[in-house]
Tab-separated table of C-alpha atoms in Angstrom:
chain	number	residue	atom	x	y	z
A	1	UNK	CA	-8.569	-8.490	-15.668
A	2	UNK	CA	-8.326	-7.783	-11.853
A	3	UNK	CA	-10.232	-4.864	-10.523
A	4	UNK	CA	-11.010	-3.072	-7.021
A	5	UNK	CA	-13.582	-0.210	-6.284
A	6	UNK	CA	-13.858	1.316	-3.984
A	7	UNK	CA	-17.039	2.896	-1.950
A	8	UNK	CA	-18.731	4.669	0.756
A	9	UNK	CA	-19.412	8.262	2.327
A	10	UNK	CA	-17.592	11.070	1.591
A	11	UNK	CA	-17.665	12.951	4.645
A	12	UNK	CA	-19.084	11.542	7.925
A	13	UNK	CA	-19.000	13.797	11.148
A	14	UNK	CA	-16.558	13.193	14.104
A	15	UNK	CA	-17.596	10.678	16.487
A	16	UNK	CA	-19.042	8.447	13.604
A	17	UNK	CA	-18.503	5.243	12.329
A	18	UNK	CA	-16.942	4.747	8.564
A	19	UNK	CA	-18.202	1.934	6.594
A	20	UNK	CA	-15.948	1.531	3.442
A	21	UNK	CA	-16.839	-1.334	0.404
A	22	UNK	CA	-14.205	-2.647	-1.341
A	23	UNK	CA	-15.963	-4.565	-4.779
A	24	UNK	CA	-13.372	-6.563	-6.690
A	25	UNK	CA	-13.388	-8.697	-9.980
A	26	UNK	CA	-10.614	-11.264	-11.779
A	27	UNK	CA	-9.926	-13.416	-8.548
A	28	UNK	CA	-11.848	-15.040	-6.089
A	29	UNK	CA	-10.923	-14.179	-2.616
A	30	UNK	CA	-11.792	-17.830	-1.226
A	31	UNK	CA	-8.507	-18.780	-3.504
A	32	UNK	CA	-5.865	-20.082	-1.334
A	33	UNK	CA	-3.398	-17.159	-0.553
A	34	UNK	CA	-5.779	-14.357	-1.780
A	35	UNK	CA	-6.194	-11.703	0.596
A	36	UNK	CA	-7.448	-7.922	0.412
A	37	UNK	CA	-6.192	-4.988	2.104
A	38	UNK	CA	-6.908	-1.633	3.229
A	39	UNK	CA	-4.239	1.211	3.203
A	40	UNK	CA	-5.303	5.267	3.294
A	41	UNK	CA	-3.331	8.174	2.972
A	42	UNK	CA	-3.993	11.543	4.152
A	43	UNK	CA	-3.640	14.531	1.518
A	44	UNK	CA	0.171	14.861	1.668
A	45	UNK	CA	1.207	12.636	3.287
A	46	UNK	CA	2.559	8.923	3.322
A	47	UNK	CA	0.540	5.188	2.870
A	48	UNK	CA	-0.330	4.040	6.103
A	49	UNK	CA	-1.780	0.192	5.629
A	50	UNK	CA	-4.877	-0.787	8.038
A	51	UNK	CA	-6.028	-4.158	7.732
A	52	UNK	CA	-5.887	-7.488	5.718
A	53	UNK	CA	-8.340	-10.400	5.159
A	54	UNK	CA	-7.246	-13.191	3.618
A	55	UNK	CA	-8.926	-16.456	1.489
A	56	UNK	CA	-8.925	-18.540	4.986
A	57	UNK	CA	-10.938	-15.511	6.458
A	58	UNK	CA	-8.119	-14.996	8.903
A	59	UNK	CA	-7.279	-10.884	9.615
A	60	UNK	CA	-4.661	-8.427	10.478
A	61	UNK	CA	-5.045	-5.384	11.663
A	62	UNK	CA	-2.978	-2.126	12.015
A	63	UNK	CA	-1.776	-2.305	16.180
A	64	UNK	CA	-2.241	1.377	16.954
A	65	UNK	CA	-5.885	1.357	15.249
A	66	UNK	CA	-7.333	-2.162	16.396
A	67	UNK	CA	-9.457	-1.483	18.294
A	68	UNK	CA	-11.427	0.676	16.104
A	69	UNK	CA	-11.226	-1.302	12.763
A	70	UNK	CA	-13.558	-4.078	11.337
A	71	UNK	CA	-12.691	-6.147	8.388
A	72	UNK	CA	-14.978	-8.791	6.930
A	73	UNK	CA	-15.729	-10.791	3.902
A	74	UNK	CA	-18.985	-11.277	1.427
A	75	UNK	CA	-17.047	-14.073	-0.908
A	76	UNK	CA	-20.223	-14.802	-3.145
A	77	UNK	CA	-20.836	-10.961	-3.520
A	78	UNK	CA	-16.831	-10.563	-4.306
A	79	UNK	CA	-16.633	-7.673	-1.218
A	80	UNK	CA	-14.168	-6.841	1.497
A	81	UNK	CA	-15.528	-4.057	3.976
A	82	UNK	CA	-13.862	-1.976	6.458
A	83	UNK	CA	-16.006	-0.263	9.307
A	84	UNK	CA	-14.107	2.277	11.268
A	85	UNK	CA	-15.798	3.483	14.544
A	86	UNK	CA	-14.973	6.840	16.153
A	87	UNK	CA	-13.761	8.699	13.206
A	88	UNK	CA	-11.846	11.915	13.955
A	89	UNK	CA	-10.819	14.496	11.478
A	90	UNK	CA	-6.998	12.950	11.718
A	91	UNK	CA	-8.547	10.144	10.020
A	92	UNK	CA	-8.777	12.345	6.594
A	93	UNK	CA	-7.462	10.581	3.366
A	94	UNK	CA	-7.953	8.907	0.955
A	95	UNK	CA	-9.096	5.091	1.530
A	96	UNK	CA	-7.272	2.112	-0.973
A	97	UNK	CA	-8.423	-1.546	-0.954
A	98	UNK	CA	-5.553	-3.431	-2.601
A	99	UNK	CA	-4.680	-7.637	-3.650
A	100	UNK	CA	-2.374	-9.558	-2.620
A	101	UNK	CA	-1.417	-13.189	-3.488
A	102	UNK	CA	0.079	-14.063	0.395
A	103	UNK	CA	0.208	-11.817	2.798
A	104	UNK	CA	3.731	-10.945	2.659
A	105	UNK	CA	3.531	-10.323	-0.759
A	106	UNK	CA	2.914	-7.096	-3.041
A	107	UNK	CA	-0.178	-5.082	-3.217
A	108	UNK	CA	-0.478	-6.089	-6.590
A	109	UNK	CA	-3.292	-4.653	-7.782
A	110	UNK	CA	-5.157	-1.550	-6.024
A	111	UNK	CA	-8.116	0.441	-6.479
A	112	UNK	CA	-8.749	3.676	-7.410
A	113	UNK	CA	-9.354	5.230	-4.123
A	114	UNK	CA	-11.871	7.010	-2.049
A	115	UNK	CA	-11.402	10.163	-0.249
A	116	UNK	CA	-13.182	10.635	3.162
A	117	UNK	CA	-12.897	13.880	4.986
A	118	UNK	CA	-13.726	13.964	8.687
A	119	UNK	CA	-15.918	16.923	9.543
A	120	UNK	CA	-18.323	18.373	11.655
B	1	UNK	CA	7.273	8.565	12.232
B	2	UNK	CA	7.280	5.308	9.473
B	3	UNK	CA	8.672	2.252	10.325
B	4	UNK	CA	10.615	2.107	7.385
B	5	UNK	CA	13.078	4.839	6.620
B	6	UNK	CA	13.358	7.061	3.151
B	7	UNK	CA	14.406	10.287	1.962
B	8	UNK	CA	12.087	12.784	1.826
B	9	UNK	CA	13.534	13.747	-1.396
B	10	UNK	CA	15.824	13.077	-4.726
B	11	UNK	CA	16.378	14.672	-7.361
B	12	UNK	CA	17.908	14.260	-11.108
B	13	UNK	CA	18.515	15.303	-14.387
B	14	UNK	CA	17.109	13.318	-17.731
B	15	UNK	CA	19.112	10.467	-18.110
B	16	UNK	CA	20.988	10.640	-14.711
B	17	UNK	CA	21.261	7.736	-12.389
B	18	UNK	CA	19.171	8.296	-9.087
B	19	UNK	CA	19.056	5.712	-6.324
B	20	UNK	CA	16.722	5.987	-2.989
B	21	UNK	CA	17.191	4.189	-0.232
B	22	UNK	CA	14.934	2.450	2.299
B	23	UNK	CA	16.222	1.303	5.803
B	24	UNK	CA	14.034	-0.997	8.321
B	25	UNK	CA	15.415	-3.609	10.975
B	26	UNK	CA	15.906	-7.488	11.476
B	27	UNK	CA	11.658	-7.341	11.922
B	28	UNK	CA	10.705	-6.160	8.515
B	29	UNK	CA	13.450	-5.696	5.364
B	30	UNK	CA	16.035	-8.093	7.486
B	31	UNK	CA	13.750	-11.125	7.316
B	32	UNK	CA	11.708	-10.480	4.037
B	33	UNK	CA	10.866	-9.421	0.923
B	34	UNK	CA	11.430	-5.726	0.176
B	35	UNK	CA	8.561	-4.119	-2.314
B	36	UNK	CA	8.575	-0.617	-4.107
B	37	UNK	CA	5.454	1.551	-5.307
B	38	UNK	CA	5.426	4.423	-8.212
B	39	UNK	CA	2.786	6.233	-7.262
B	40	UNK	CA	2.245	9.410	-10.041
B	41	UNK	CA	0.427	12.728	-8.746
B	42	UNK	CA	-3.632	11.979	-8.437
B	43	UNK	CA	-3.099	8.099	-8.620
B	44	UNK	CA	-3.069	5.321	-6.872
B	45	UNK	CA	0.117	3.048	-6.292
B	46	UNK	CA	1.476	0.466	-8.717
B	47	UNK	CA	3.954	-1.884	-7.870
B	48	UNK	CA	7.628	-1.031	-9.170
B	49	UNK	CA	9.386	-4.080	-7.682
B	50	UNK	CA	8.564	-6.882	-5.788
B	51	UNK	CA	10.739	-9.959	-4.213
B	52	UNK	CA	13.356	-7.101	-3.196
B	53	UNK	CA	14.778	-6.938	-7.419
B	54	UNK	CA	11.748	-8.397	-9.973
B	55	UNK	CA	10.358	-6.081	-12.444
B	56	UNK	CA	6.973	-7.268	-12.736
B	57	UNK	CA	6.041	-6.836	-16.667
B	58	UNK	CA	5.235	-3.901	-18.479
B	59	UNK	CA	8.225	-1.774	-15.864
B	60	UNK	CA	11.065	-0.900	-17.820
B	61	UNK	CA	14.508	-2.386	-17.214
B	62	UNK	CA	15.160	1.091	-15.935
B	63	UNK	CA	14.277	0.659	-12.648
B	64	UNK	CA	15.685	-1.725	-10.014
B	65	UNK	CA	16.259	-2.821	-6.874
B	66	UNK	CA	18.238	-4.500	-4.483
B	67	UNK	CA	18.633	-5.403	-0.740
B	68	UNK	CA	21.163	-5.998	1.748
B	69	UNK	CA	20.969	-6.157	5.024
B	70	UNK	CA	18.341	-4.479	6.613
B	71	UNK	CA	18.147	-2.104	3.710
B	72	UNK	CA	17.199	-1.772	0.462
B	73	UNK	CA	17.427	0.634	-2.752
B	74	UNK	CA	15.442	1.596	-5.985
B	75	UNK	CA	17.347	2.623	-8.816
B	76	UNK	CA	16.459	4.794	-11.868
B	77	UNK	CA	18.312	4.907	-14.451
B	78	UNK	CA	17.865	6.631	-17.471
B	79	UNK	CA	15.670	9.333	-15.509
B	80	UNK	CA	12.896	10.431	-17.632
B	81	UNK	CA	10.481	13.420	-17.351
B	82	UNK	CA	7.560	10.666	-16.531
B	83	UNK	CA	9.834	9.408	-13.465
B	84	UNK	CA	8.414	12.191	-11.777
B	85	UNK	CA	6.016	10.838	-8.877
B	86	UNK	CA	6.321	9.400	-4.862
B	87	UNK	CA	8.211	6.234	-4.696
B	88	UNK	CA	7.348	4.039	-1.187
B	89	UNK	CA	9.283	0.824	0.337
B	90	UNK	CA	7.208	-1.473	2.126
B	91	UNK	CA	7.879	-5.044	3.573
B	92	UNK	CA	6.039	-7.151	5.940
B	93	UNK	CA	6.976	-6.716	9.780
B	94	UNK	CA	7.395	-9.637	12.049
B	95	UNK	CA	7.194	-8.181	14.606
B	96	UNK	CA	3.638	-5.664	14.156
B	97	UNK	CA	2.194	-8.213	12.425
B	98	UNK	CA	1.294	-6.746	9.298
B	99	UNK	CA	2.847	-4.546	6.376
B	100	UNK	CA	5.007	-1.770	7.066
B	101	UNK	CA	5.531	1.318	4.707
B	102	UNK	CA	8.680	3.750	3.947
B	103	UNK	CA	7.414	7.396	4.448
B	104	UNK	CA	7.670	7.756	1.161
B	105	UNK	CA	9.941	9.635	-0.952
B	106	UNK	CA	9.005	12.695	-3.658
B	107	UNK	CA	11.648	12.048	-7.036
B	108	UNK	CA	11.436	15.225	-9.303
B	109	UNK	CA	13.354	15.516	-12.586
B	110	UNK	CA	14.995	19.117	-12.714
């Protein structure tokens, strides 16, 4: 059975950085194809994807957020994290780490979800 | 503003027909696969469709989808008091580089 959690703060102040830990089970990410995303989505309002890491530890990242976003691996810990510096309160919702198979494929399997307000 | 284009809103009685559409460009839906998301109030996504019209298993025969064009459509049939949720579009864009989402549309069954 496939699985994602995910963790971290949540609230962190404006100005901070986020640190978010996605923990998976059922796959291995170093499997060819495998990859793990990130997607949030403020209260209300629609999915907005922000990065992907894949099993040949090449990454994508959302253009208009770049330069702010982090994603790395931990293969023999089965962990994808997502750092995310200068946090404002616009950046308010709900965090997802999700599979896919390729990278053009379907988020098949996602996580429950964390919710990280942005607050001083 | 999303990338991809939805209504903000359907609506249907039990056991109507209701179809939402999704529109993107020769970068995202024109090129590749079109996926759709059922995501129920408090919960997190689960994919409805994938490869633009397969059901992956345990989704009723209810729902499907198709694509032409730059554009593609979910269909309910059969609407049913659980249908109630936010269904999403997303494909990969060619030219961002990364997964694009519809802004999402909110189905409720009168």
């Amino acid at each position: 059975q496939v699985t994602l959690r995910e963790s971290g703060p949540a609230l962190v102040k404006p100005t901070q950085t986020l640190t978010l830990t996605c923990s998976f089970s059922g796959f291995s990410l170093s499997s060819s194809g495998m990859c793990v995303s990130w997607i949030r989505q403020p209260p209300g309002k629609a999915l907005e994807w922000l990065a992907l890491i894949d099993w040949d530890d090449d990454k994508y990242y959302r253009t208009s957020l770049q330069s702010r976003l982090t994603i790395s691996k931990d293969t023999s810990k089965n962990q994808v994290v997502l750092t995310m510096t200068n946090m404002d309160p616009m950046d308010t919702a709900t965090y997802y780490c999700a599979r896919n198979q390729r990278i053009t494929e379907a988020f098949d399997v996602w996580g429950q979800g964390t919710m990280v307000t942005v607050s001083s | 503003q999303s990338v991809l284009t939805q209504p903000p809103s359907a609506s249907g009685t039990p056991g109507q027909r209701v179809t939402i559409s999704c529109s993107g460009s020769s970068s995202n839906i024109g090129s590749t696969y079109v996926y759709w998301y059922q995501q129920l109030p408090g919960t997190a996504p689960k994919v409805l469709i994938y490869r633009n019209d397969q059901r992956p298993s345990g989704v009723p025969d209810r729902f499907s989808g198709s694509k032409s064009g730059t554009s593609a459509s979910l269909a309910i049939s059969g609407l049913r008091s659980e249908d109630e949720a936010d269904y999403y579009c997303e494909a990969w864009d060619d030219r961002l580089g990364g997964p694009v989402f519809g802004g999402g549309t909110r189905l409720t069954v009168l």
